[in-house]
């Protein structure tokens, strides 16, 4: 029995609210149960230095948590001079996921930065961020097309993500904090709208897991992400 | 004529929404027009090292802006190793303002940290922060009394703040961003519920200003802060 | 009774010694009683990046204390990677005060940096710095005119500063360290030669203060700064 | 055809040389073709602070590259104040992998740090590090048993790792640098001697990959890691 | 011919002014021609952590330059997070030199920090610092004896220092900046009152130098340091 | 009697192994007994900014220790944001020594960086680094000539280095760690193939030393360095 009483293959209540930030070119407040992340997209007319002259654009992401997004207050990273390893790992994951469905040459030499700021954290903040970031990116690109900054749509597909894990021996979908902190195995999956795999990460927290278990987690993720993509479709319609 | 069509002595629409953060001991989302700041209060059972053995507690504040709170995206401070001078100045101001109305010995050797995170910035973020932080602090103290952590109320009075300035030669109350960036003189006032002055800061951005002008700004601030205190009273009732 | 036996409206012995640094384009050793600050002016032929192409120059300031300027040794800031919030606040205040009386376009695209290094600290180091920095700036500008680097004098007025405070219930002028550390209210005033206000900062250290008290402090400051400006006039004559 | 002419399921020449560092409690120089990593184990009698009083020990890892391990010289990380995100990600992976096969309570409250310093880099440095680090850890534990510091062997199993990828549409085992920089998909697998999965990471560099492709990569990894474990068995015999 | 017209074995005008810092336990303003360094001694009742329980004390030094001590303004080191390599090298040299003539057990578990702040720099700042620091240390120890903090004098001997170099082929004593920046060889000597060598550092800036030349430099230094020690004797008398 | 049973004027077993790093333009693994340093040379086609337009090249060095090169593990410097003072001192010494025998204009506007990474440390790592770095530099220059990047040989002479010290009252050559940590006096000498002195550094760790003792150390160094230069000649032949 899951702490939240959900079925093993049941997502939390998920919502995607658009246009929540007055100044951003695109934005989305994504909720997976009590996890809430504000995703904003910023267009910059200058791409990163290493793409100068290539004709290609770039999509990147930054991620942070408000100090009291968590049960216990988390110290701000500002005093340490660099984002923590965990933060860097997450923001690279979000950026890679978005670039996997973006036609970078179609962007021109521009950069879009997606900021994912966790307002409240109850597990799955990185996968919620990816799912919401796609909406913010979509709206930023729509904003650009409406102003004729670009003429073709650089988005090739949807991308969404979910975490799965083995909790008390049972593979389950979309871990919340209570499950996440007790899970034996924890995995994150990032898939496209067509079902292609963009990223797979699985870690045994305690005992090693078997290939069969891993395939089962992948199956849960595929079904869950299909629902998330469906929701993305609905909100942008 | 002010860009927002407000009268010279007119505040923006102000709201104070309580209990907006699931895990914090007290919280308030404060809005002054389009300026929105999330204030959360965290109780720590350990005071700062320099008060060990004194029997006194401490109230401190941290302040930050989400990168896309602003018209143009602002770079995160995380890479610079320390909050900027502006950030430090603001968080010290918020902390001093709250301590001015708190009976620190009544807290016991505990620390309350108020995090003020600017979700959207349209001028006056530091004064909005102080006004909302007082509510978060109030609710944290109520939470403590309800659990018998403290027996007497350490709050001695309300505290609220507002900015004033001289805009196109006219003293006006509660500058928004459009006014703030063009004002000749910019001043912040922090006052208590009884009308005592906690902090006054006035800066000539262009020409020096006169004593008479300064007195006029102070008059606007007193009237505006009285309304803010009244609103605080209403929401905690 | 003040610890120094001074009358409430009495400045400490103030002196301004010019040309104390062999290599600087202008310099002044300012003393307010036992507080001593070395102010040096450096001309750079290149302005800051954000003014490139504007035809305007810039005046900026840096501030630091020698470690044993104080009763107890203060640790050098070099190990912390950034000046403290207090240091940044002071150096911005000095810079703003000097720019308020400088005609920046008349400077051309050049920068003058005023370094204020506190040799000995007995209260009022930031206001002494402003008062002495004006002399160093004046001499740097005279040096520039004597070499025909500029043709018109960019200085529009004098600027000087003093602290005031409420000490044992009594408003007093020019706090020394003994008073400063015990004052109920502490205020800094920066005024021009013509009496215009450039900056006002008042903070209640304990109880909030009233409007009437604040007006009284401003009155003391106006009289004190008039004497400081008179002294500046004398030493540059 | 692979640049190295290897068959798709063929490892590079792998060697594990023990006792290469005079002062370390255990050490191993691991080579996967031209990739060479020096792994040293250091025993500290004090565990990390968060395990104080728990009776459990800890195994951690640090990872770095010599500047000219690579084709082009890589700048030292020393000037940046923190290991890069990539470095932190790798050292956390190595540490987790080793802890997955270590009985931490059997260590007592001690810490073993495995330093993995890449002497030469030709792809697969993180997986080579894990494979060699296990030998250094093994020898450190043997050293401890020989001195009766511990009485039971804390090692529960072998652990080894290898990278796989899709190169020109073909799933291949143990990518070298030439393949790695051109692969469409890149995956790292960490498995135990008994074949349990400790960590799986797969990333689409270009097009998303399919479940079937991923299963194929896992198959290659299982066969390759079985050979690596066999080699570990031989060298410690 | 030396730029300053001095004879090859002639020191600049040297002065040692005591008790120049109101709050320090000992202080000395040392001048070697236009080079001026303020040396202050601070007593701390706590020694460094690595001497805890040893019964021994410590003498250490810090060194810095005011920004406009030099012909061109030097940027403050505060923004770089650590003293530069040159600064660290100099402060370690000063500390070692002073400890070579101090009986550390006689100090008890205390630390004396000598701050050497260069007010004006015209070559030889590190050797002037050592020469002046000895006087500040002497006066700090006298202050301690006068308060019965220590009963025996921990000072075993004088220590003083001077630079020598080969300038236009000629070995010369006490280089000023004009000579220093053009010298082929630059050497610093630290000697005790009895003529023992504490530190020798010689560097060929251009061509390597010979043993004979080095011996000649050492001879100049011995004669020069004898005069410096004599001056120290006079000022403390 | 020396701990290693060597005669006072006897070097440890020294070896210089060339071409040990696959990707570097020149490399040398130098051993002085148990001290082992990997020296690699990297050619960059761009010189340092301050030589732009001068037609001159530059030779620089970086130095680091692997964490377990030492008896006790040494913490990596990566977390401190800057190399330690000791590291900076050593890398400047190596760079100066190499430049003393290099014709910089003959290099053209290029930079050669010699990385000296200590694999194992048993005393004398900086002098071993200089001795091995010369070989790596030599091979890098030969590589450049073989590709006609330069036409004349920029090397003017050999350079090698050794440490000497006074150990139990006896001047001895080439201190190992056991001697170094107990020596009364410690000196490093850098000499050219023709016997010119490039650098001399002598420090009294305990009692000051005399001129006669210093001359004796220099004599040992000259004889030792002659043997090192002879070995360099042999390996490059």
mmCIF file of N, CA, C and O in Angstrom, chain A residues 80 82 85-86 88-89 92 96 156 192 196-204 207-211 214-215 218 222, chain D residues 80 82 85-86 88-89 92 96 156 192 196-204 207-211 214-215 218 222:
data_model
loop_
_atom_site.group_PDB
_atom_site.id
_atom_site.type_symbol
_atom_site.label_atom_id
_atom_site.label_comp_id
_atom_site.label_asym_id
_atom_site.label_seq_id
_atom_site.Cartn_x
_atom_site.Cartn_y
_atom_site.Cartn_z
ATOM 1 N N UNK A 80 27.938 29.326 -1.714
ATOM 2 C CA UNK A 80 28.962 28.314 -1.980
ATOM 3 C C UNK A 80 29.692 28.562 -3.294
ATOM 4 O O UNK A 80 30.631 27.857 -3.618
ATOM 5 N N UNK A 82 29.019 28.079 -6.349
ATOM 6 C CA UNK A 82 28.658 27.265 -7.503
ATOM 7 C C UNK A 82 27.454 26.424 -7.138
ATOM 8 O O UNK A 82 27.331 26.008 -6.009
ATOM 9 N N UNK A 85 26.578 19.788 -6.962
ATOM 10 C CA UNK A 85 26.623 18.742 -7.977
ATOM 11 C C UNK A 85 25.219 18.285 -8.360
ATOM 12 O O UNK A 85 24.920 18.109 -9.541
ATOM 13 N N UNK A 86 24.346 18.122 -7.368
ATOM 14 C CA UNK A 86 22.972 17.696 -7.650
ATOM 15 C C UNK A 86 22.265 18.710 -8.556
ATOM 16 O O UNK A 86 21.613 18.347 -9.534
ATOM 17 N N UNK A 88 23.568 20.902 -10.601
ATOM 18 C CA UNK A 88 24.142 20.891 -11.953
ATOM 19 C C UNK A 88 23.667 19.676 -12.742
ATOM 20 O O UNK A 88 23.397 19.771 -13.938
ATOM 21 N N UNK A 89 23.611 18.539 -12.066
ATOM 22 C CA UNK A 89 23.161 17.314 -12.716
ATOM 23 C C UNK A 89 21.734 17.499 -13.231
ATOM 24 O O UNK A 89 21.412 17.130 -14.360
ATOM 25 N N UNK A 92 21.475 20.073 -16.190
ATOM 26 C CA UNK A 92 21.966 19.489 -17.447
ATOM 27 C C UNK A 92 20.954 18.503 -18.024
ATOM 28 O O UNK A 92 20.757 18.427 -19.231
ATOM 29 N N UNK A 96 19.293 18.845 -21.728
ATOM 30 C CA UNK A 96 19.446 17.770 -22.726
ATOM 31 C C UNK A 96 18.084 17.283 -23.202
ATOM 32 O O UNK A 96 17.888 17.007 -24.382
ATOM 33 N N UNK A 156 10.144 19.441 -32.415
ATOM 34 C CA UNK A 156 9.964 18.210 -33.182
ATOM 35 C C UNK A 156 8.983 17.261 -32.509
ATOM 36 O O UNK A 156 8.389 16.405 -33.151
ATOM 37 N N UNK A 192 9.880 10.844 -25.281
ATOM 38 C CA UNK A 192 9.242 11.787 -26.208
ATOM 39 C C UNK A 192 7.777 11.409 -26.398
ATOM 40 O O UNK A 192 7.317 10.353 -25.943
ATOM 41 N N UNK A 196 9.993 7.511 -27.828
ATOM 42 C CA UNK A 196 11.441 7.296 -27.845
ATOM 43 C C UNK A 196 12.061 7.640 -26.502
ATOM 44 O O UNK A 196 11.567 8.520 -25.793
ATOM 45 N N UNK A 197 13.143 6.934 -26.149
ATOM 46 C CA UNK A 197 13.802 7.193 -24.854
ATOM 47 C C UNK A 197 14.864 8.269 -25.039
ATOM 48 O O UNK A 197 15.725 8.163 -25.910
ATOM 49 N N UNK A 198 14.818 9.301 -24.226
ATOM 50 C CA UNK A 198 15.816 10.363 -24.270
ATOM 51 C C UNK A 198 16.841 10.155 -23.161
ATOM 52 O O UNK A 198 18.025 10.399 -23.324
ATOM 53 N N UNK A 199 16.368 9.671 -22.026
ATOM 54 C CA UNK A 199 17.266 9.504 -20.894
ATOM 55 C C UNK A 199 16.681 8.460 -19.946
ATOM 56 O O UNK A 199 15.478 8.443 -19.696
ATOM 57 N N UNK A 200 17.553 7.628 -19.438
ATOM 58 C CA UNK A 200 17.174 6.602 -18.481
ATOM 59 C C UNK A 200 18.209 6.633 -17.372
ATOM 60 O O UNK A 200 19.410 6.648 -17.660
ATOM 61 N N UNK A 201 17.793 6.712 -16.130
ATOM 62 C CA UNK A 201 18.748 6.672 -15.025
ATOM 63 C C UNK A 201 18.168 5.803 -13.925
ATOM 64 O O UNK A 201 17.103 6.127 -13.402
ATOM 65 N N UNK A 202 18.847 4.737 -13.585
ATOM 66 C CA UNK A 202 18.356 3.891 -12.516
ATOM 67 C C UNK A 202 19.450 3.636 -11.502
ATOM 68 O O UNK A 202 20.589 3.357 -11.876
ATOM 69 N N UNK A 203 19.118 3.729 -10.239
ATOM 70 C CA UNK A 203 20.108 3.589 -9.173
ATOM 71 C C UNK A 203 19.567 2.680 -8.091
ATOM 72 O O UNK A 203 18.462 2.890 -7.601
ATOM 73 N N UNK A 204 20.357 1.682 -7.726
ATOM 74 C CA UNK A 204 19.992 0.850 -6.590
ATOM 75 C C UNK A 204 20.377 1.584 -5.314
ATOM 76 O O UNK A 204 21.553 1.871 -5.109
ATOM 77 N N UNK A 207 19.842 -2.923 -2.271
ATOM 78 C CA UNK A 207 20.233 -4.103 -3.033
ATOM 79 C C UNK A 207 20.241 -3.808 -4.535
ATOM 80 O O UNK A 207 19.408 -3.050 -5.017
ATOM 81 N N UNK A 208 21.137 -4.418 -5.287
ATOM 82 C CA UNK A 208 21.085 -4.326 -6.745
ATOM 83 C C UNK A 208 19.735 -4.838 -7.245
ATOM 84 O O UNK A 208 19.080 -5.660 -6.600
ATOM 85 N N UNK A 209 19.306 -4.343 -8.400
ATOM 86 C CA UNK A 209 18.025 -4.783 -8.949
ATOM 87 C C UNK A 209 18.293 -5.602 -10.205
ATOM 88 O O UNK A 209 19.402 -5.626 -10.742
ATOM 89 N N UNK A 210 17.225 -6.303 -10.648
ATOM 90 C CA UNK A 210 17.411 -7.219 -11.776
ATOM 91 C C UNK A 210 16.926 -6.583 -13.080
ATOM 92 O O UNK A 210 16.207 -5.582 -13.064
ATOM 93 N N UNK A 211 17.317 -7.183 -14.163
ATOM 94 C CA UNK A 211 16.889 -6.690 -15.464
ATOM 95 C C UNK A 211 15.354 -6.697 -15.548
ATOM 96 O O UNK A 211 14.757 -5.753 -16.061
ATOM 97 N N UNK A 214 13.863 -3.808 -13.839
ATOM 98 C CA UNK A 214 14.089 -2.575 -14.568
ATOM 99 C C UNK A 214 13.101 -2.430 -15.731
ATOM 100 O O UNK A 214 12.574 -1.342 -15.980
ATOM 101 N N UNK A 215 12.827 -3.548 -16.413
ATOM 102 C CA UNK A 215 11.884 -3.521 -17.538
ATOM 103 C C UNK A 215 10.483 -3.155 -17.031
ATOM 104 O O UNK A 215 9.748 -2.406 -17.679
ATOM 105 N N UNK A 218 10.339 0.568 -16.516
ATOM 106 C CA UNK A 218 10.243 1.235 -17.820
ATOM 107 C C UNK A 218 8.815 1.186 -18.354
ATOM 108 O O UNK A 218 8.301 2.169 -18.922
ATOM 109 N N UNK A 222 6.475 4.389 -19.291
ATOM 110 C CA UNK A 222 5.911 4.634 -20.616
ATOM 111 C C UNK A 222 4.418 4.991 -20.524
ATOM 112 O O UNK A 222 3.962 5.947 -21.170
ATOM 113 N N UNK D 80 38.696 26.960 -9.946
ATOM 114 C CA UNK D 80 37.274 27.253 -10.025
ATOM 115 C C UNK D 80 36.568 27.089 -8.682
ATOM 116 O O UNK D 80 35.393 27.390 -8.560
ATOM 117 N N UNK D 82 35.522 24.611 -7.011
ATOM 118 C CA UNK D 82 34.718 23.409 -6.783
ATOM 119 C C UNK D 82 34.922 22.486 -7.965
ATOM 120 O O UNK D 82 35.084 22.951 -9.082
ATOM 121 N N UNK D 85 30.554 20.013 -12.398
ATOM 122 C CA UNK D 85 29.392 19.137 -12.288
ATOM 123 C C UNK D 85 29.725 17.732 -12.782
ATOM 124 O O UNK D 85 29.353 16.742 -12.145
ATOM 125 N N UNK D 86 30.449 17.631 -13.899
ATOM 126 C CA UNK D 86 30.818 16.320 -14.432
ATOM 127 C C UNK D 86 31.670 15.551 -13.410
ATOM 128 O O UNK D 86 31.425 14.373 -13.144
ATOM 129 N N UNK D 88 31.831 15.903 -10.153
ATOM 130 C CA UNK D 88 31.035 15.509 -8.990
ATOM 131 C C UNK D 88 30.121 14.335 -9.317
ATOM 132 O O UNK D 88 29.941 13.442 -8.492
ATOM 133 N N UNK D 89 29.541 14.368 -10.509
ATOM 134 C CA UNK D 89 28.653 13.288 -10.937
ATOM 135 C C UNK D 89 29.433 11.964 -10.964
ATOM 136 O O UNK D 89 28.951 10.934 -10.486
ATOM 137 N N UNK D 92 30.462 10.753 -7.367
ATOM 138 C CA UNK D 92 29.312 10.191 -6.651
ATOM 139 C C UNK D 92 28.951 8.809 -7.196
ATOM 140 O O UNK D 92 28.604 7.902 -6.436
ATOM 141 N N UNK D 96 28.881 5.440 -4.893
ATOM 142 C CA UNK D 96 27.649 4.634 -4.775
ATOM 143 C C UNK D 96 27.894 3.200 -5.205
ATOM 144 O O UNK D 96 27.407 2.242 -4.585
ATOM 145 N N UNK D 156 30.834 -7.624 -0.044
ATOM 146 C CA UNK D 156 29.768 -8.577 -0.294
ATOM 147 C C UNK D 156 29.851 -9.172 -1.691
ATOM 148 O O UNK D 156 29.325 -10.251 -1.953
ATOM 149 N N UNK D 192 27.110 -6.016 -10.441
ATOM 150 C CA UNK D 192 27.844 -6.766 -9.424
ATOM 151 C C UNK D 192 28.347 -8.090 -10.024
ATOM 152 O O UNK D 192 27.995 -8.462 -11.146
ATOM 153 N N UNK D 196 23.669 -8.425 -10.600
ATOM 154 C CA UNK D 196 22.666 -7.424 -10.216
ATOM 155 C C UNK D 196 23.050 -6.047 -10.760
ATOM 156 O O UNK D 196 24.241 -5.742 -10.894
ATOM 157 N N UNK D 197 22.037 -5.246 -11.058
ATOM 158 C CA UNK D 197 22.302 -3.911 -11.591
ATOM 159 C C UNK D 197 22.414 -2.926 -10.436
ATOM 160 O O UNK D 197 21.541 -2.851 -9.568
ATOM 161 N N UNK D 198 23.503 -2.161 -10.420
ATOM 162 C CA UNK D 198 23.707 -1.139 -9.402
ATOM 163 C C UNK D 198 23.340 0.224 -9.959
ATOM 164 O O UNK D 198 22.775 1.068 -9.271
ATOM 165 N N UNK D 199 23.662 0.413 -11.237
ATOM 166 C CA UNK D 199 23.406 1.729 -11.837
ATOM 167 C C UNK D 199 23.303 1.564 -13.344
ATOM 168 O O UNK D 199 24.075 0.810 -13.954
ATOM 169 N N UNK D 200 22.351 2.262 -13.907
ATOM 170 C CA UNK D 200 22.142 2.278 -15.349
ATOM 171 C C UNK D 200 21.958 3.728 -15.745
ATOM 172 O O UNK D 200 21.176 4.436 -15.110
ATOM 173 N N UNK D 201 22.683 4.181 -16.739
ATOM 174 C CA UNK D 201 22.495 5.547 -17.233
ATOM 175 C C UNK D 201 22.569 5.525 -18.738
ATOM 176 O O UNK D 201 23.597 5.135 -19.294
ATOM 177 N N UNK D 202 21.497 5.943 -19.400
ATOM 178 C CA UNK D 202 21.528 5.974 -20.863
ATOM 179 C C UNK D 202 21.059 7.318 -21.354
ATOM 180 O O UNK D 202 20.078 7.856 -20.840
ATOM 181 N N UNK D 203 21.760 7.874 -22.304
ATOM 182 C CA UNK D 203 21.458 9.205 -22.817
ATOM 183 C C UNK D 203 21.473 9.190 -24.334
ATOM 184 O O UNK D 203 22.443 8.719 -24.929
ATOM 185 N N UNK D 204 20.399 9.711 -24.930
ATOM 186 C CA UNK D 204 20.397 9.880 -26.379
ATOM 187 C C UNK D 204 21.163 11.144 -26.714
ATOM 188 O O UNK D 204 20.783 12.223 -26.263
ATOM 189 N N UNK D 207 19.209 11.255 -31.816
ATOM 190 C CA UNK D 207 17.839 10.756 -31.842
ATOM 191 C C UNK D 207 17.536 9.943 -30.584
ATOM 192 O O UNK D 207 18.416 9.251 -30.063
ATOM 193 N N UNK D 208 16.295 9.995 -30.114
ATOM 194 C CA UNK D 208 15.886 9.094 -29.024
ATOM 195 C C UNK D 208 16.100 7.635 -29.431
ATOM 196 O O UNK D 208 16.101 7.324 -30.623
ATOM 197 N N UNK D 209 16.311 6.783 -28.461
ATOM 198 C CA UNK D 209 16.525 5.368 -28.767
ATOM 199 C C UNK D 209 15.317 4.563 -28.277
ATOM 200 O O UNK D 209 14.482 5.073 -27.516
ATOM 201 N N UNK D 210 15.269 3.319 -28.743
ATOM 202 C CA UNK D 210 14.090 2.501 -28.430
ATOM 203 C C UNK D 210 14.390 1.540 -27.285
ATOM 204 O O UNK D 210 15.554 1.286 -26.955
ATOM 205 N N UNK D 211 13.341 0.997 -26.705
ATOM 206 C CA UNK D 211 13.503 0.017 -25.640
ATOM 207 C C UNK D 211 14.332 -1.157 -26.115
ATOM 208 O O UNK D 211 15.207 -1.651 -25.397
ATOM 209 N N UNK D 214 17.943 -0.400 -26.121
ATOM 210 C CA UNK D 214 18.466 -0.320 -24.773
ATOM 211 C C UNK D 214 18.722 -1.720 -24.198
ATOM 212 O O UNK D 214 19.735 -1.955 -23.528
ATOM 213 N N UNK D 215 17.817 -2.653 -24.473
ATOM 214 C CA UNK D 215 17.978 -4.026 -23.991
ATOM 215 C C UNK D 215 19.224 -4.659 -24.609
ATOM 216 O O UNK D 215 19.982 -5.382 -23.942
ATOM 217 N N UNK D 218 22.266 -3.381 -22.783
ATOM 218 C CA UNK D 218 22.363 -4.044 -21.482
ATOM 219 C C UNK D 218 22.940 -5.443 -21.630
ATOM 220 O O UNK D 218 23.770 -5.896 -20.815
ATOM 221 N N UNK D 222 26.359 -6.826 -19.832
ATOM 222 C CA UNK D 222 26.402 -7.979 -18.926
ATOM 223 C C UNK D 222 27.541 -8.927 -19.288
ATOM 224 O O UNK D 222 28.291 -9.388 -18.407
#
